[in-house]
PDB file of C-alpha atoms in Angstrom:
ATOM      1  CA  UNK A   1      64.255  13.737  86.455  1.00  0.00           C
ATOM      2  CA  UNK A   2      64.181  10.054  86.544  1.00  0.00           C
ATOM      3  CA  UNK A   3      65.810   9.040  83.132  1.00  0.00           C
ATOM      4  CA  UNK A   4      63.454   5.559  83.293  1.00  0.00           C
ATOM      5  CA  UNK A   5      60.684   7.958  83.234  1.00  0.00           C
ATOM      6  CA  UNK A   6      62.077   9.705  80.602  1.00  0.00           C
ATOM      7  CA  UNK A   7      62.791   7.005  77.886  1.00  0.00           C
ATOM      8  CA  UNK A   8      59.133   5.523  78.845  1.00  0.00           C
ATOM      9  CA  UNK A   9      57.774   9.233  77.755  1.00  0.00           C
ATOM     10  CA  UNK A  10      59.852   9.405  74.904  1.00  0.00           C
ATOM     11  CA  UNK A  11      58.951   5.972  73.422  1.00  0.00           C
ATOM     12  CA  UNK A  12      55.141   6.818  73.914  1.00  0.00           C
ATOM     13  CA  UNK A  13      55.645  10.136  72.004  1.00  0.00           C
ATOM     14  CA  UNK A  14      56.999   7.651  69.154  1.00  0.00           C
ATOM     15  CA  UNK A  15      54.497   5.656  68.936  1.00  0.00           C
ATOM     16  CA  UNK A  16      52.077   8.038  68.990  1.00  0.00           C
ATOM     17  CA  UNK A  17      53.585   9.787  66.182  1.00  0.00           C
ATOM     18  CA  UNK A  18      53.787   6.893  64.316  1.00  0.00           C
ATOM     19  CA  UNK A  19      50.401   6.293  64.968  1.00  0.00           C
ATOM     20  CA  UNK A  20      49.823   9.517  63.404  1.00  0.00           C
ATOM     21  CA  UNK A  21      51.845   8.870  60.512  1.00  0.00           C
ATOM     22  CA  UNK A  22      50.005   5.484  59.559  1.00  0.00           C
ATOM     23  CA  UNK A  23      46.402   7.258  60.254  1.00  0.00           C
ATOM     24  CA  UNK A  24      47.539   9.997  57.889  1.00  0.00           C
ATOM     25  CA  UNK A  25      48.829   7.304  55.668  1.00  0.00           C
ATOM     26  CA  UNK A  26      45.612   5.402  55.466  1.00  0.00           C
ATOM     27  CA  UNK A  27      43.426   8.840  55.066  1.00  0.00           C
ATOM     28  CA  UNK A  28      45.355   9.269  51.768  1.00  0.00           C
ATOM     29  CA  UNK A  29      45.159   5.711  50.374  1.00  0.00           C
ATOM     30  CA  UNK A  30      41.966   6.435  50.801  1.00  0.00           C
ATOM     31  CA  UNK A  31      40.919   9.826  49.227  1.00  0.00           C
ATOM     32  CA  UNK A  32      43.288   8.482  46.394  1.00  0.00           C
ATOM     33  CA  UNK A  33      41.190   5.222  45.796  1.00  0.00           C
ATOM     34  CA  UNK A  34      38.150   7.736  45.684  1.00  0.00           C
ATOM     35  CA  UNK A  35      39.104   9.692  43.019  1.00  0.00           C
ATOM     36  CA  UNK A  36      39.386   6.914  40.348  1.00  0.00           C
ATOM     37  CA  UNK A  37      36.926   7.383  37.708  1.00  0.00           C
ATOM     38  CA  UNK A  38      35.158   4.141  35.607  1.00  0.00           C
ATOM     39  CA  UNK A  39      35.070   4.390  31.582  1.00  0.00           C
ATOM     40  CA  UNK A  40      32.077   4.777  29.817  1.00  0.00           C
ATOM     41  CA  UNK A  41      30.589   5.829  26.350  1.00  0.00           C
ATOM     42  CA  UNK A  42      27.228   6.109  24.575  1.00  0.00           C
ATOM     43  CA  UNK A  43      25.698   4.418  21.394  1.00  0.00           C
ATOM     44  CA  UNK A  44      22.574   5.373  19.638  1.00  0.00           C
ATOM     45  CA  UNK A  45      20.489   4.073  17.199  1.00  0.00           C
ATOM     46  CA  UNK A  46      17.117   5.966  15.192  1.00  0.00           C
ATOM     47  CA  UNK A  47      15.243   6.091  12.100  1.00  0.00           C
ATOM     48  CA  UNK A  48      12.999   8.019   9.934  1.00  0.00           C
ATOM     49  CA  UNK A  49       9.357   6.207   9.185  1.00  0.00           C
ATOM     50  CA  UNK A  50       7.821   7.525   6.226  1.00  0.00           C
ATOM     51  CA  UNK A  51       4.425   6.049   4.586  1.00  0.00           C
ATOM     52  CA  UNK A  52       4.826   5.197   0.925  1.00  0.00           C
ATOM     53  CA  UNK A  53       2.253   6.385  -2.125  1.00  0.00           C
ATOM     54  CA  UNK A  54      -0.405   4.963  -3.581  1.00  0.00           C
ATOM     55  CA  UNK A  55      -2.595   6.049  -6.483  1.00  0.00           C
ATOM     56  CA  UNK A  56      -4.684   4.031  -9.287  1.00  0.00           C
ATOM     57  CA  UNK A  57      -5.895   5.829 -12.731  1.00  0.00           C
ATOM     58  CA  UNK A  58      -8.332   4.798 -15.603  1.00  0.00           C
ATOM     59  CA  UNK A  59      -8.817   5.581 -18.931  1.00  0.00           C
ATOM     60  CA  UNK A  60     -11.610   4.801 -20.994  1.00  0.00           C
ATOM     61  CA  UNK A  61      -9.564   5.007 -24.467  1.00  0.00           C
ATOM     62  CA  UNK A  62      -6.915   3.044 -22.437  1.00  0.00           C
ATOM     63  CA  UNK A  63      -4.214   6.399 -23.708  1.00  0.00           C
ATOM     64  CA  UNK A  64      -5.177   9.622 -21.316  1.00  0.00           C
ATOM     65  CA  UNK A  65      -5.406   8.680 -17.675  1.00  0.00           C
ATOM     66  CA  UNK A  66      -7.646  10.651 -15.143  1.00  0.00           C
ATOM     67  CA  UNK A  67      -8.523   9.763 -11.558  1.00  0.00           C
ATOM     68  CA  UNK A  68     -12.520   8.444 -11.078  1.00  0.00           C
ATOM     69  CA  UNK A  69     -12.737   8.021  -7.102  1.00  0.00           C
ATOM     70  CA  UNK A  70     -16.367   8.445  -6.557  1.00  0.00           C
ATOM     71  CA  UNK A  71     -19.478   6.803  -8.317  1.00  0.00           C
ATOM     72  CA  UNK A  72     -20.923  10.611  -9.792  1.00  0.00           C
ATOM     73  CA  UNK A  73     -17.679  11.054 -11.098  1.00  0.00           C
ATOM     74  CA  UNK A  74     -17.446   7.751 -12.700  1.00  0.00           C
ATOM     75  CA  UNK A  75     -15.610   7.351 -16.280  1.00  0.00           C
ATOM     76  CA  UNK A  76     -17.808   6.523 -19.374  1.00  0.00           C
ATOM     77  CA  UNK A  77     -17.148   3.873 -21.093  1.00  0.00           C
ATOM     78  CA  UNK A  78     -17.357   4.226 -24.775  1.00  0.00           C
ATOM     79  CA  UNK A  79     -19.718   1.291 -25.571  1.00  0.00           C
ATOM     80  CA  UNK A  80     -19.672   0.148 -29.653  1.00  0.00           C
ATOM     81  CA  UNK A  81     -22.781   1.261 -31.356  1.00  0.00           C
ATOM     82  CA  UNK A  82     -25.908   0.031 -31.025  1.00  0.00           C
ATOM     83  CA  UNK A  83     -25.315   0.848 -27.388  1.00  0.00           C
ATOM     84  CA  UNK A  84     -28.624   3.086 -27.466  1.00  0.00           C
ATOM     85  CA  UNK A  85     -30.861   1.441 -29.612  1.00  0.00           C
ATOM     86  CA  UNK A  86     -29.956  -2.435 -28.257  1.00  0.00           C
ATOM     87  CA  UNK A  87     -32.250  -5.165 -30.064  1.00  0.00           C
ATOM     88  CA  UNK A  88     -32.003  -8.579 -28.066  1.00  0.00           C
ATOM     89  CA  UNK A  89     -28.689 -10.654 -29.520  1.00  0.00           C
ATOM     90  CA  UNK A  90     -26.788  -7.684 -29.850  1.00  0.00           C
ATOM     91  CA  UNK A  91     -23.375  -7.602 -28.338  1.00  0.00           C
ATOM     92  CA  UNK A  92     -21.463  -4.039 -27.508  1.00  0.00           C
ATOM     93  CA  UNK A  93     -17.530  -3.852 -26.383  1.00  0.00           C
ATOM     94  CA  UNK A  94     -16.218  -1.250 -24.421  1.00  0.00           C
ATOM     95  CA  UNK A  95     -12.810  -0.615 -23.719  1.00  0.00           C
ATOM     96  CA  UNK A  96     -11.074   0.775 -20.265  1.00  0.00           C
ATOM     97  CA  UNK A  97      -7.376  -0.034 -18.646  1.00  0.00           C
ATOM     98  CA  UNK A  98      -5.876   0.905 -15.398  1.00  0.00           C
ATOM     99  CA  UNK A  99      -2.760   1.634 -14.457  1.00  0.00           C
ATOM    100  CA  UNK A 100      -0.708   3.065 -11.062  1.00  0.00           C
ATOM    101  CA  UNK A 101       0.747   6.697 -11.223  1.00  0.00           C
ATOM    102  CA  UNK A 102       4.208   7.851 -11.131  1.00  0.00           C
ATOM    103  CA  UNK A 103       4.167   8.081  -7.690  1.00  0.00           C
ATOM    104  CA  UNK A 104       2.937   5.105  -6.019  1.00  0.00           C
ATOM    105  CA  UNK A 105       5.611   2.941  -4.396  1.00  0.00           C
ATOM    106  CA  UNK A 106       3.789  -0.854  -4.872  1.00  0.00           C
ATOM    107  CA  UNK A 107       2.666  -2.978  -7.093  1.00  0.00           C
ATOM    108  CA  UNK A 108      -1.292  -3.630  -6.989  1.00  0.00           C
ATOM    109  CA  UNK A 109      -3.932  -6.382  -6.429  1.00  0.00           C
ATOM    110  CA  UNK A 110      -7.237  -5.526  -8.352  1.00  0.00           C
ATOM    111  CA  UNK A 111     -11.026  -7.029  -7.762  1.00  0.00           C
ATOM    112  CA  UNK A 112     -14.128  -5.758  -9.166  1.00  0.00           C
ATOM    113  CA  UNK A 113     -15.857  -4.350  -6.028  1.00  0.00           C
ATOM    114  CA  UNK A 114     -19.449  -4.311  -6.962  1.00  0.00           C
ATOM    115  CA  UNK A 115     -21.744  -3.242  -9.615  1.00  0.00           C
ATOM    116  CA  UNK A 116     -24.275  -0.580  -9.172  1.00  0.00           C
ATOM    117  CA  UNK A 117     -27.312  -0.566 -11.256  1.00  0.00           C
ATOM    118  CA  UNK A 118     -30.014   1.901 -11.940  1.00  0.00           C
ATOM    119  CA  UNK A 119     -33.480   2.016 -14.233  1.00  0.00           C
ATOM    120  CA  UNK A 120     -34.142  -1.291 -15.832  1.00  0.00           C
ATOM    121  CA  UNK A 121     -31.346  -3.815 -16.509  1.00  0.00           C
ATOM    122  CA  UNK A 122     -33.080  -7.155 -16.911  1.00  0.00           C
ATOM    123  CA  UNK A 123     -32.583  -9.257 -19.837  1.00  0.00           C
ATOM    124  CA  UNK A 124     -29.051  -7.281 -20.044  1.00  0.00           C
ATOM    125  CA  UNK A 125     -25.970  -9.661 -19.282  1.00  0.00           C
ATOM    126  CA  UNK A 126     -21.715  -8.785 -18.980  1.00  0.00           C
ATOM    127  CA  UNK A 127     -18.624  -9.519 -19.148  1.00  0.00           C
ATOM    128  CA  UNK A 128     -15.215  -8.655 -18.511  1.00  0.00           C
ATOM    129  CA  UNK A 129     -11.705  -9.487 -19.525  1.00  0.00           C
ATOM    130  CA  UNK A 130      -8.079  -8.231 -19.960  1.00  0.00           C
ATOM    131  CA  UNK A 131      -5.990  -8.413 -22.944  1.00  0.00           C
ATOM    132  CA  UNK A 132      -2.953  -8.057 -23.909  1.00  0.00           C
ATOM    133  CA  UNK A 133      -2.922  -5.193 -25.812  1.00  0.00           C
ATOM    134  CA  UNK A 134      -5.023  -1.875 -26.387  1.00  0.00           C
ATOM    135  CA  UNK A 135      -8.291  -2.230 -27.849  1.00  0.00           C
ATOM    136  CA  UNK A 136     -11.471  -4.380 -27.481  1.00  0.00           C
ATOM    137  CA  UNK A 137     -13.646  -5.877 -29.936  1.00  0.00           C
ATOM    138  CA  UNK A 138     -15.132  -9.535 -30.526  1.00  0.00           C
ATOM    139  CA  UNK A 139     -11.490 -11.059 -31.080  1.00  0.00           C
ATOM    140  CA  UNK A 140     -10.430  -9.256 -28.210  1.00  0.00           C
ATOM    141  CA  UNK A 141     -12.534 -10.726 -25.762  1.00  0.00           C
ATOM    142  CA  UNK A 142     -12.569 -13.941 -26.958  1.00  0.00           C
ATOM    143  CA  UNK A 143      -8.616 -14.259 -26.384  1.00  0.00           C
ATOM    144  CA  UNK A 144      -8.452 -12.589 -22.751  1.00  0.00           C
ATOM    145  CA  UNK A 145      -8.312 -13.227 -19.438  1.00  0.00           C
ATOM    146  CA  UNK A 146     -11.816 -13.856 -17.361  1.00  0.00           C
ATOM    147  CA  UNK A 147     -12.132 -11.065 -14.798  1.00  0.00           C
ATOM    148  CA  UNK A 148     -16.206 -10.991 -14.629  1.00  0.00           C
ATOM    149  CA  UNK A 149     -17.692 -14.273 -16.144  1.00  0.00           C
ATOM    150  CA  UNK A 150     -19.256 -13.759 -19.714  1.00  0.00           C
ATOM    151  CA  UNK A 151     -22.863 -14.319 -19.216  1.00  0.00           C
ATOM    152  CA  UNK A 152     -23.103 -12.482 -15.582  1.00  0.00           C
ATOM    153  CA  UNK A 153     -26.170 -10.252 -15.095  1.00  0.00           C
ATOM    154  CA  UNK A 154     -25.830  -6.803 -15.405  1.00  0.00           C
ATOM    155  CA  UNK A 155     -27.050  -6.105 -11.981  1.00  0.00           C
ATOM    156  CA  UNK A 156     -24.299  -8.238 -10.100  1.00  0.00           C
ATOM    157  CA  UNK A 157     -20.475  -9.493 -10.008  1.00  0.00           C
ATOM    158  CA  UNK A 158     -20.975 -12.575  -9.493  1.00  0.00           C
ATOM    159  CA  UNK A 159     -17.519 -14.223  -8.499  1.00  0.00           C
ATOM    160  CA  UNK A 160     -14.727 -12.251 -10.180  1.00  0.00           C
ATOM    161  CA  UNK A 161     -11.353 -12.782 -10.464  1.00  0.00           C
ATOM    162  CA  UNK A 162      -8.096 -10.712  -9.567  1.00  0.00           C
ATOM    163  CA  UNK A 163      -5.261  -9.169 -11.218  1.00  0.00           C
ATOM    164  CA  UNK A 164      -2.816  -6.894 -11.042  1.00  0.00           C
ATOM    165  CA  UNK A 165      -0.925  -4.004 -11.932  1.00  0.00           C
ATOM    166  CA  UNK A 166       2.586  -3.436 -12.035  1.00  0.00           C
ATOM    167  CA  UNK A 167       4.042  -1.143  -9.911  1.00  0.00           C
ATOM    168  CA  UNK A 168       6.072   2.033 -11.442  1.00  0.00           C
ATOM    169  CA  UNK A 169       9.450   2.307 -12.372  1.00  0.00           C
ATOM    170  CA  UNK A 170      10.117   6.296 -11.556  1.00  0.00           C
ATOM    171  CA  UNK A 171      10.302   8.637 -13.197  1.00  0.00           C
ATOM    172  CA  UNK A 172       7.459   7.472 -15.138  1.00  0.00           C
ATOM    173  CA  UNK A 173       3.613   5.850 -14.731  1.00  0.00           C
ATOM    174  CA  UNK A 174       2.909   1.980 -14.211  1.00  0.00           C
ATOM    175  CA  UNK A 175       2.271   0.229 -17.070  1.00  0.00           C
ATOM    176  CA  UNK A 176      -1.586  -0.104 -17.939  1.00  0.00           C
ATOM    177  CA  UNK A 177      -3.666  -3.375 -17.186  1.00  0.00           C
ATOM    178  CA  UNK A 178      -6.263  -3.619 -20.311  1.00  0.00           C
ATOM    179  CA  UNK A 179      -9.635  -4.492 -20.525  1.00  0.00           C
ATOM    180  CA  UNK A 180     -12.613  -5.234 -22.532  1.00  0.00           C
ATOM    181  CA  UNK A 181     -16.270  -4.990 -21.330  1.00  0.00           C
ATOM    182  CA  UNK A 182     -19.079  -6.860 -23.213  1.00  0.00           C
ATOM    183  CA  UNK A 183     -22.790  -6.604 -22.845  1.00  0.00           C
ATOM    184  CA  UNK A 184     -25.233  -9.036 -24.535  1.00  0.00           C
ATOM    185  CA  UNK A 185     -29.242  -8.196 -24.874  1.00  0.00           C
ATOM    186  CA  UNK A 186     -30.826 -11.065 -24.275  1.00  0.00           C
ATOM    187  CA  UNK A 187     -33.846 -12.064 -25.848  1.00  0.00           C
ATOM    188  CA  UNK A 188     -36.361 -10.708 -23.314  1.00  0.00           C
ATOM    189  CA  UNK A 189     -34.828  -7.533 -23.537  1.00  0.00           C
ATOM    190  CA  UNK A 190     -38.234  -4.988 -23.387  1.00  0.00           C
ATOM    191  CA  UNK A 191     -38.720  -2.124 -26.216  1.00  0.00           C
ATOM    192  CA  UNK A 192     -38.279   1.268 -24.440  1.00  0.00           C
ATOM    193  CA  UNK A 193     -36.359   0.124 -21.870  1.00  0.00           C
ATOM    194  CA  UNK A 194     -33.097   1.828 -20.402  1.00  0.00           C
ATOM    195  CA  UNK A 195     -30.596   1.544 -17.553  1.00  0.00           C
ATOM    196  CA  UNK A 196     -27.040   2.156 -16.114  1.00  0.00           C
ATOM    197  CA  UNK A 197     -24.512   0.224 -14.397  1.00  0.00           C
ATOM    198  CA  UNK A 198     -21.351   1.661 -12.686  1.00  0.00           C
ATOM    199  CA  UNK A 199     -18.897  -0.768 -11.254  1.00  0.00           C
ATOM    200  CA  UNK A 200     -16.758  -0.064  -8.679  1.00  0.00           C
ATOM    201  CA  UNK A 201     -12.492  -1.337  -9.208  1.00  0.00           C
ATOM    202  CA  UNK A 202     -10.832  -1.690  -5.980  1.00  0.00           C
ATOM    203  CA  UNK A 203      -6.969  -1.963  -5.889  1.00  0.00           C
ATOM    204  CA  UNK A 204      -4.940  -2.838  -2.543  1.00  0.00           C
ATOM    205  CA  UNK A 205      -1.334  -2.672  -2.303  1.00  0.00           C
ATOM    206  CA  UNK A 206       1.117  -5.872  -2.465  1.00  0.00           C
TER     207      UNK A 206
END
């Protein structure tokens, strides 16, 4: 054999098997750079949504406290006598107060709604303040806090003014808002003649 031809052979089989090596090389780099994994991690936020309470009272001898939601099952007030046998000039007082149960979670804003009047009411005119303290007479009203203009027919509201009540300190109820209700019979006022009024209080959270 021709040794030329033989050293040309064996330096092709060389290269060849160096090309081998290299591709083989190169096929590992690569599955090695494929198995690298990136970092990660998770964070997560939530919350619970939960509506609060909210529940107004009334007392008409501004002590025991009782829930009066609809018109028929209105509270009666406790006018002072003559309430049923009214002459014209006489003045009545009648005492309520309002207050937030245990449960209620805010404070309140309170407006006299509307008025609701039935039979005959003319010549009959209202008023209504709070106080500062339990109780409601002449001296009462005269040192409160308008609510319902003195003077204000007994069939309307006319423009009345807020207030509010404060809102509970758990375990126990809000502390009462007092007032005093005053009805005048005017000089018209008719022999014989009778009627009812029911007003409506309507308290909104603050």
């Amino acid at each position: 054999m021709n040794n030329s031809s033989t050293s040309t052979q064996d330096r092709r089989d060389r290269r060849r098997k160096v090309a081998a090596l290299l591709a083989g090389g190169l096929v590992v780099g690569v599955g090695t750079a494929a198995t690298l994994a990136a970092w990660n991690d998770s964070e997560y936020a939530a919350s619970t949504f939960t509506a609060g309470s909210f529940n107004m009272q009334g007392s008409t001898d501004q002590s025991s406290f009782d829930e009066h939601t609809t018109s028929t099952g209105a509270a009666g007030l406790a006018f002072s006598v003559p309430v049923t046998n009214l002459s014209p000039s006489d003045v009545v007082y009648a005492p309520y107060a309002l207050r937030l149960d245990a449960d209620t979670t805010n404070g309140a804003d309170v407006v006299v709604d509307s008025v609701t009047a039935t039979g005959t009411v003319t010549n009959l005119s209202y008023g209504v303040v709070t106080t500062s303290a339990a109780g409601c007479n002449a001296a009462a009203f005269a040192g409160g806090t308008s609510v319902v203009a003195d003077g204000t027919a007994l069939s309307s509201i006319g423009s009345p003014t807020g207030f509010t009540l404060a809102k509970p300190v758990a375990p126990a109820d809000g502390a009462p808002t007092y007032l005093c209700f005053k009805v005048t019979a005017g000089g018209g006022l008719a022999q014989g003649q009778s009627g009812a009024a029911t007003w409506k209080f309507t308290a909104t959270s603050n």
